[in-house]
mmCIF file of C-alpha atoms in Angstrom:
data_model
loop_
_atom_site.group_PDB
_atom_site.id
_atom_site.type_symbol
_atom_site.label_atom_id
_atom_site.label_comp_id
_atom_site.label_asym_id
_atom_site.label_seq_id
_atom_site.Cartn_x
_atom_site.Cartn_y
_atom_site.Cartn_z
ATOM 1 C CA UNK A 1 124.875 72.962 117.154
ATOM 2 C CA UNK A 2 128.236 72.042 115.672
ATOM 3 C CA UNK A 3 129.127 68.425 116.340
ATOM 4 C CA UNK A 4 132.393 67.999 114.503
ATOM 5 C CA UNK A 5 135.418 70.224 114.667
ATOM 6 C CA UNK A 6 138.189 69.664 112.170
ATOM 7 C CA UNK A 7 141.811 70.373 112.817
ATOM 8 C CA UNK A 8 143.749 72.003 111.311
ATOM 9 C CA UNK A 9 141.528 74.603 109.670
ATOM 10 C CA UNK A 10 143.982 74.846 106.794
ATOM 11 C CA UNK A 11 146.824 72.658 105.597
ATOM 12 C CA UNK A 12 149.353 73.276 102.837
ATOM 13 C CA UNK A 13 151.612 70.485 101.594
ATOM 14 C CA UNK A 14 153.596 69.560 98.523
ATOM 15 C CA UNK A 15 152.566 66.940 96.036
ATOM 16 C CA UNK A 16 153.641 63.477 97.119
ATOM 17 C CA UNK A 17 153.419 64.235 100.842
ATOM 18 C CA UNK A 18 150.798 62.773 103.141
ATOM 19 C CA UNK A 19 147.998 64.922 104.531
ATOM 20 C CA UNK A 20 146.375 64.224 107.880
ATOM 21 C CA UNK A 21 143.309 65.982 109.170
ATOM 22 C CA UNK A 22 141.445 65.366 112.384
ATOM 23 C CA UNK A 23 137.851 65.559 113.522
ATOM 24 C CA UNK A 24 136.537 65.703 117.063
ATOM 25 C CA UNK A 25 132.910 65.332 118.043
ATOM 26 C CA UNK A 26 130.897 65.642 121.212
ATOM 27 C CA UNK A 27 128.249 62.952 121.504
ATOM 28 C CA UNK A 28 127.970 59.227 120.885
ATOM 29 C CA UNK A 29 127.604 58.395 117.229
ATOM 30 C CA UNK A 30 126.451 55.588 114.968
ATOM 31 C CA UNK A 31 128.723 56.427 112.074
ATOM 32 C CA UNK A 32 131.191 59.010 110.899
ATOM 33 C CA UNK A 33 131.614 60.074 107.298
ATOM 34 C CA UNK A 34 134.170 62.154 105.452
ATOM 35 C CA UNK A 35 133.274 64.401 102.555
ATOM 36 C CA UNK A 36 135.251 66.442 100.103
ATOM 37 C CA UNK A 37 134.243 69.787 98.592
ATOM 38 C CA UNK A 38 135.931 71.348 95.619
ATOM 39 C CA UNK A 39 135.677 75.123 95.488
ATOM 40 C CA UNK A 40 132.156 76.244 94.697
ATOM 41 C CA UNK A 41 130.801 72.726 94.313
ATOM 42 C CA UNK A 42 128.687 70.331 96.331
ATOM 43 C CA UNK A 43 130.112 67.848 98.790
ATOM 44 C CA UNK A 44 131.158 64.412 97.635
ATOM 45 C CA UNK A 45 131.118 61.405 99.930
ATOM 46 C CA UNK A 46 134.532 59.791 100.469
ATOM 47 C CA UNK A 47 134.262 57.134 103.139
ATOM 48 C CA UNK A 48 132.089 55.968 106.028
ATOM 49 C CA UNK A 49 133.296 54.319 109.210
ATOM 50 C CA UNK A 50 130.914 52.729 111.676
ATOM 51 C CA UNK A 51 131.208 53.216 115.415
ATOM 52 C CA UNK A 52 132.342 49.603 115.910
ATOM 53 C CA UNK A 53 135.168 49.970 113.387
ATOM 54 C CA UNK A 54 138.594 51.383 114.168
ATOM 55 C CA UNK A 55 140.163 51.781 110.759
ATOM 56 C CA UNK A 56 139.082 51.773 107.155
ATOM 57 C CA UNK A 57 140.883 52.136 103.835
ATOM 58 C CA UNK A 58 139.764 53.269 100.417
ATOM 59 C CA UNK A 59 142.438 53.766 97.785
ATOM 60 C CA UNK A 60 144.785 56.467 99.081
ATOM 61 C CA UNK A 61 142.464 57.264 101.984
ATOM 62 C CA UNK A 62 142.822 55.883 105.485
ATOM 63 C CA UNK A 63 140.320 56.738 108.190
ATOM 64 C CA UNK A 64 140.624 55.932 111.867
ATOM 65 C CA UNK A 65 138.022 56.263 114.579
ATOM 66 C CA UNK A 66 138.595 56.398 118.324
ATOM 67 C CA UNK A 67 135.222 56.461 120.040
ATOM 68 C CA UNK A 68 136.800 56.718 123.498
ATOM 69 C CA UNK A 69 138.374 60.024 122.474
ATOM 70 C CA UNK A 70 135.484 60.991 120.214
ATOM 71 C CA UNK A 71 137.845 61.651 117.350
ATOM 72 C CA UNK A 72 138.620 60.546 113.819
ATOM 73 C CA UNK A 73 141.432 61.180 111.406
ATOM 74 C CA UNK A 74 141.616 61.182 107.620
ATOM 75 C CA UNK A 75 144.950 60.420 106.007
ATOM 76 C CA UNK A 76 145.506 61.058 102.311
ATOM 77 C CA UNK A 77 148.697 59.384 101.142
ATOM 78 C CA UNK A 78 150.863 60.508 98.221
ATOM 79 C CA UNK A 79 148.799 63.638 97.737
ATOM 80 C CA UNK A 80 148.174 65.156 94.323
ATOM 81 C CA UNK A 81 147.348 68.675 93.225
ATOM 82 C CA UNK A 82 143.853 67.390 92.419
ATOM 83 C CA UNK A 83 143.353 66.623 96.122
ATOM 84 C CA UNK A 84 143.184 70.367 96.787
ATOM 85 C CA UNK A 85 139.764 70.834 98.383
ATOM 86 C CA UNK A 86 137.996 71.240 101.701
ATOM 87 C CA UNK A 87 137.358 68.122 103.745
ATOM 88 C CA UNK A 88 134.513 67.714 106.220
ATOM 89 C CA UNK A 89 133.607 65.091 108.747
ATOM 90 C CA UNK A 90 129.960 64.375 109.456
ATOM 91 C CA UNK A 91 128.459 62.424 112.320
ATOM 92 C CA UNK A 92 125.212 60.593 112.747
ATOM 93 C CA UNK A 93 124.152 61.267 116.329
ATOM 94 C CA UNK A 94 123.312 57.991 118.083
ATOM 95 C CA UNK A 95 120.509 59.739 119.918
ATOM 96 C CA UNK A 96 118.621 60.938 116.873
ATOM 97 C CA UNK A 97 119.828 58.838 113.930
ATOM 98 C CA UNK A 98 117.899 61.149 111.669
ATOM 99 C CA UNK A 99 120.444 63.702 110.532
ATOM 100 C CA UNK A 100 124.082 64.297 109.812
ATOM 101 C CA UNK A 101 125.963 67.061 111.583
ATOM 102 C CA UNK A 102 128.937 68.485 109.748
ATOM 103 C CA UNK A 103 132.135 69.960 111.062
ATOM 104 C CA UNK A 104 133.698 73.225 109.985
ATOM 105 C CA UNK A 105 136.154 71.638 107.565
ATOM 106 C CA UNK A 106 139.856 71.528 106.769
ATOM 107 C CA UNK A 107 141.041 73.357 103.686
ATOM 108 C CA UNK A 108 143.819 71.366 102.000
ATOM 109 C CA UNK A 109 146.151 72.967 99.478
ATOM 110 C CA UNK A 110 148.492 70.656 97.559
ATOM 111 C CA UNK A 111 151.178 72.441 95.580
ATOM 112 C CA UNK A 112 153.380 71.116 92.802
ATOM 113 C CA UNK B 1 122.837 59.990 85.590
ATOM 114 C CA UNK B 2 122.107 60.015 89.312
ATOM 115 C CA UNK B 3 121.954 63.576 90.486
ATOM 116 C CA UNK B 4 120.513 66.221 92.762
ATOM 117 C CA UNK B 5 119.525 69.345 90.860
ATOM 118 C CA UNK B 6 119.099 72.743 92.451
ATOM 119 C CA UNK B 7 117.698 75.877 90.848
ATOM 120 C CA UNK B 8 118.611 78.624 90.607
ATOM 121 C CA UNK B 9 122.378 78.347 91.018
ATOM 122 C CA UNK B 10 122.727 82.042 91.735
ATOM 123 C CA UNK B 11 120.200 84.634 92.870
ATOM 124 C CA UNK B 12 120.463 88.240 93.982
ATOM 125 C CA UNK B 13 117.278 89.634 95.424
ATOM 126 C CA UNK B 14 115.967 92.160 97.919
ATOM 127 C CA UNK B 15 114.748 91.938 101.480
ATOM 128 C CA UNK B 16 111.172 90.735 101.830
ATOM 129 C CA UNK B 17 110.683 89.342 98.337
ATOM 130 C CA UNK B 18 109.548 85.725 98.657
ATOM 131 C CA UNK B 19 111.698 83.200 96.878
ATOM 132 C CA UNK B 20 111.832 79.452 96.351
ATOM 133 C CA UNK B 21 114.873 77.316 95.685
ATOM 134 C CA UNK B 22 113.934 74.051 94.036
ATOM 135 C CA UNK B 23 115.617 70.701 94.625
ATOM 136 C CA UNK B 24 114.970 67.538 92.684
ATOM 137 C CA UNK B 25 116.603 64.100 92.871
ATOM 138 C CA UNK B 26 116.270 61.201 90.439
ATOM 139 C CA UNK B 27 117.475 58.397 92.708
ATOM 140 C CA UNK B 28 114.173 57.576 94.434
ATOM 141 C CA UNK B 29 115.684 58.574 97.762
ATOM 142 C CA UNK B 30 113.478 58.803 100.835
ATOM 143 C CA UNK B 31 115.642 61.252 102.757
ATOM 144 C CA UNK B 32 116.261 64.834 101.655
ATOM 145 C CA UNK B 33 117.816 67.744 103.463
ATOM 146 C CA UNK B 34 118.758 71.403 103.137
ATOM 147 C CA UNK B 35 121.958 72.929 104.462
ATOM 148 C CA UNK B 36 123.443 76.373 104.474
ATOM 149 C CA UNK B 37 127.169 76.942 104.370
ATOM 150 C CA UNK B 38 128.757 80.042 105.844
ATOM 151 C CA UNK B 39 132.469 80.856 106.254
ATOM 152 C CA UNK B 40 133.851 79.511 109.514
ATOM 153 C CA UNK B 41 130.592 77.744 110.397
ATOM 154 C CA UNK B 42 130.668 74.762 108.080
ATOM 155 C CA UNK B 43 127.380 73.246 106.964
ATOM 156 C CA UNK B 44 124.343 73.665 109.137
ATOM 157 C CA UNK B 45 121.148 71.769 108.553
ATOM 158 C CA UNK B 46 118.010 73.811 107.955
ATOM 159 C CA UNK B 47 115.296 71.188 107.447
ATOM 160 C CA UNK B 48 115.141 67.541 106.558
ATOM 161 C CA UNK B 49 112.535 65.104 105.335
ATOM 162 C CA UNK B 50 112.455 61.381 106.022
ATOM 163 C CA UNK B 51 109.804 60.766 103.362
ATOM 164 C CA UNK B 52 106.817 62.298 101.577
ATOM 165 C CA UNK B 53 104.806 64.587 103.853
ATOM 166 C CA UNK B 54 107.327 64.110 106.698
ATOM 167 C CA UNK B 55 109.543 67.100 107.453
ATOM 168 C CA UNK B 56 111.403 68.239 110.552
ATOM 169 C CA UNK B 57 113.550 71.116 111.720
ATOM 170 C CA UNK B 58 117.297 70.990 111.619
ATOM 171 C CA UNK B 59 119.625 73.262 113.538
ATOM 172 C CA UNK B 60 118.778 76.597 111.876
ATOM 173 C CA UNK B 61 115.157 76.497 110.626
ATOM 174 C CA UNK B 62 114.157 80.080 111.462
ATOM 175 C CA UNK B 63 113.029 82.050 108.421
ATOM 176 C CA UNK B 64 112.671 78.989 106.169
ATOM 177 C CA UNK B 65 109.877 76.664 105.112
ATOM 178 C CA UNK B 66 109.929 73.398 103.203
ATOM 179 C CA UNK B 67 107.434 70.981 101.741
ATOM 180 C CA UNK B 68 107.638 67.397 100.543
ATOM 181 C CA UNK B 69 104.613 66.646 98.412
ATOM 182 C CA UNK B 70 106.484 64.320 96.066
ATOM 183 C CA UNK B 71 109.378 62.006 96.758
ATOM 184 C CA UNK B 72 111.693 63.618 94.222
ATOM 185 C CA UNK B 73 111.174 67.291 95.142
ATOM 186 C CA UNK B 74 112.045 69.242 98.274
ATOM 187 C CA UNK B 75 111.775 73.011 97.745
ATOM 188 C CA UNK B 76 113.172 75.538 100.199
ATOM 189 C CA UNK B 77 111.016 78.615 100.690
ATOM 190 C CA UNK B 78 112.090 81.952 102.092
ATOM 191 C CA UNK B 79 108.836 83.807 102.753
ATOM 192 C CA UNK B 80 110.459 87.121 103.700
ATOM 193 C CA UNK B 81 114.199 86.934 103.036
ATOM 194 C CA UNK B 82 116.577 89.021 105.093
ATOM 195 C CA UNK B 83 120.267 89.853 104.598
ATOM 196 C CA UNK B 84 121.345 87.315 107.253
ATOM 197 C CA UNK B 85 120.043 84.590 104.936
ATOM 198 C CA UNK B 86 122.705 85.456 102.384
ATOM 199 C CA UNK B 87 124.544 82.174 102.093
ATOM 200 C CA UNK B 88 125.436 79.153 99.990
ATOM 201 C CA UNK B 89 122.659 76.556 100.134
ATOM 202 C CA UNK B 90 122.911 72.844 99.445
ATOM 203 C CA UNK B 91 120.267 70.225 98.962
ATOM 204 C CA UNK B 92 121.159 66.587 99.630
ATOM 205 C CA UNK B 93 119.445 63.226 99.408
ATOM 206 C CA UNK B 94 120.074 59.670 100.459
ATOM 207 C CA UNK B 95 118.252 56.394 100.873
ATOM 208 C CA UNK B 96 118.900 56.725 104.630
ATOM 209 C CA UNK B 97 120.727 59.059 106.963
ATOM 210 C CA UNK B 98 123.770 58.051 108.947
ATOM 211 C CA UNK B 99 124.381 54.749 107.248
ATOM 212 C CA UNK B 100 124.030 55.948 103.695
ATOM 213 C CA UNK B 101 126.114 58.629 102.002
ATOM 214 C CA UNK B 102 124.452 61.906 101.183
ATOM 215 C CA UNK B 103 124.340 63.017 97.533
ATOM 216 C CA UNK B 104 124.666 66.773 97.212
ATOM 217 C CA UNK B 105 123.531 69.265 94.621
ATOM 218 C CA UNK B 106 125.968 71.867 93.313
ATOM 219 C CA UNK B 107 124.615 74.606 95.512
ATOM 220 C CA UNK B 108 122.643 77.831 95.261
ATOM 221 C CA UNK B 109 124.335 81.090 96.122
ATOM 222 C CA UNK B 110 121.782 83.537 97.495
ATOM 223 C CA UNK B 111 122.459 87.212 98.077
ATOM 224 C CA UNK B 112 119.764 89.163 99.923
ATOM 225 C CA UNK B 113 120.266 92.910 99.691
#
C-alpha cells in the first residue's frame, strides 16, 4: 500500500527560486526520509527527520514534519539546474519498523 | 567505494523464461531490499531481508522469489516472468531500516515480452 503521497506531482521553477514539495502519509511513523532520484539512476538519501523533530536543515535543504497532520515538506532554497530530479519521501511505519514505504514522488524541473 | 551493484542493468526477455537479477553490497549491511518502480506508482517494496537467511514479503511479492545465503548478496528471482513484471527494479541496503538511510543500486530495467 502507498504510504506517502507527494504534492505537487510536478514542479517547474527557474534557477534561484525556492522549491517546496509536500508529503502526506497515513499511519504513525518513527522517521521520515527524503530521497532524490536523477533520471534513470538509483535513489540517493538526502535527509532524515525523526518523529519527535519538527524541523531539520542540511545545506540548502529544509525539512519540516507535522505529525498531527501526518505531513512533511521539503524546501530547496536557491535552486540550481542540477537540482532537477524526482524527490521522494519515505516513511518507517511505527507499527512494523522493518521497511520503508515510498511515496509517488515530485518531479522538479529547474530551468536557467 | 561503498556501493550496491545490480546486474544486469538492462534485460529484454520473453514470458516464462526464468531470470535472476543479482544484487551485491560491500558495506556489510544487514538489511537488503528489492523495489520496483512504475510510472505513477512510485517505489513499491517486493521483498526485504533483515539478515542472512531472514527474508519477508513486502507489498508486491507475487511472482518473485529471493534468497539471502550470504550477507552481501540478495538475488531477485523471477521463476516465470510475465509482461506485468516489466519494470525498473532497485536493490537497496542499509545497516538498519527506518533509522538508517538506504543505499540504492543504479537499477535494472526489465522488459518481459
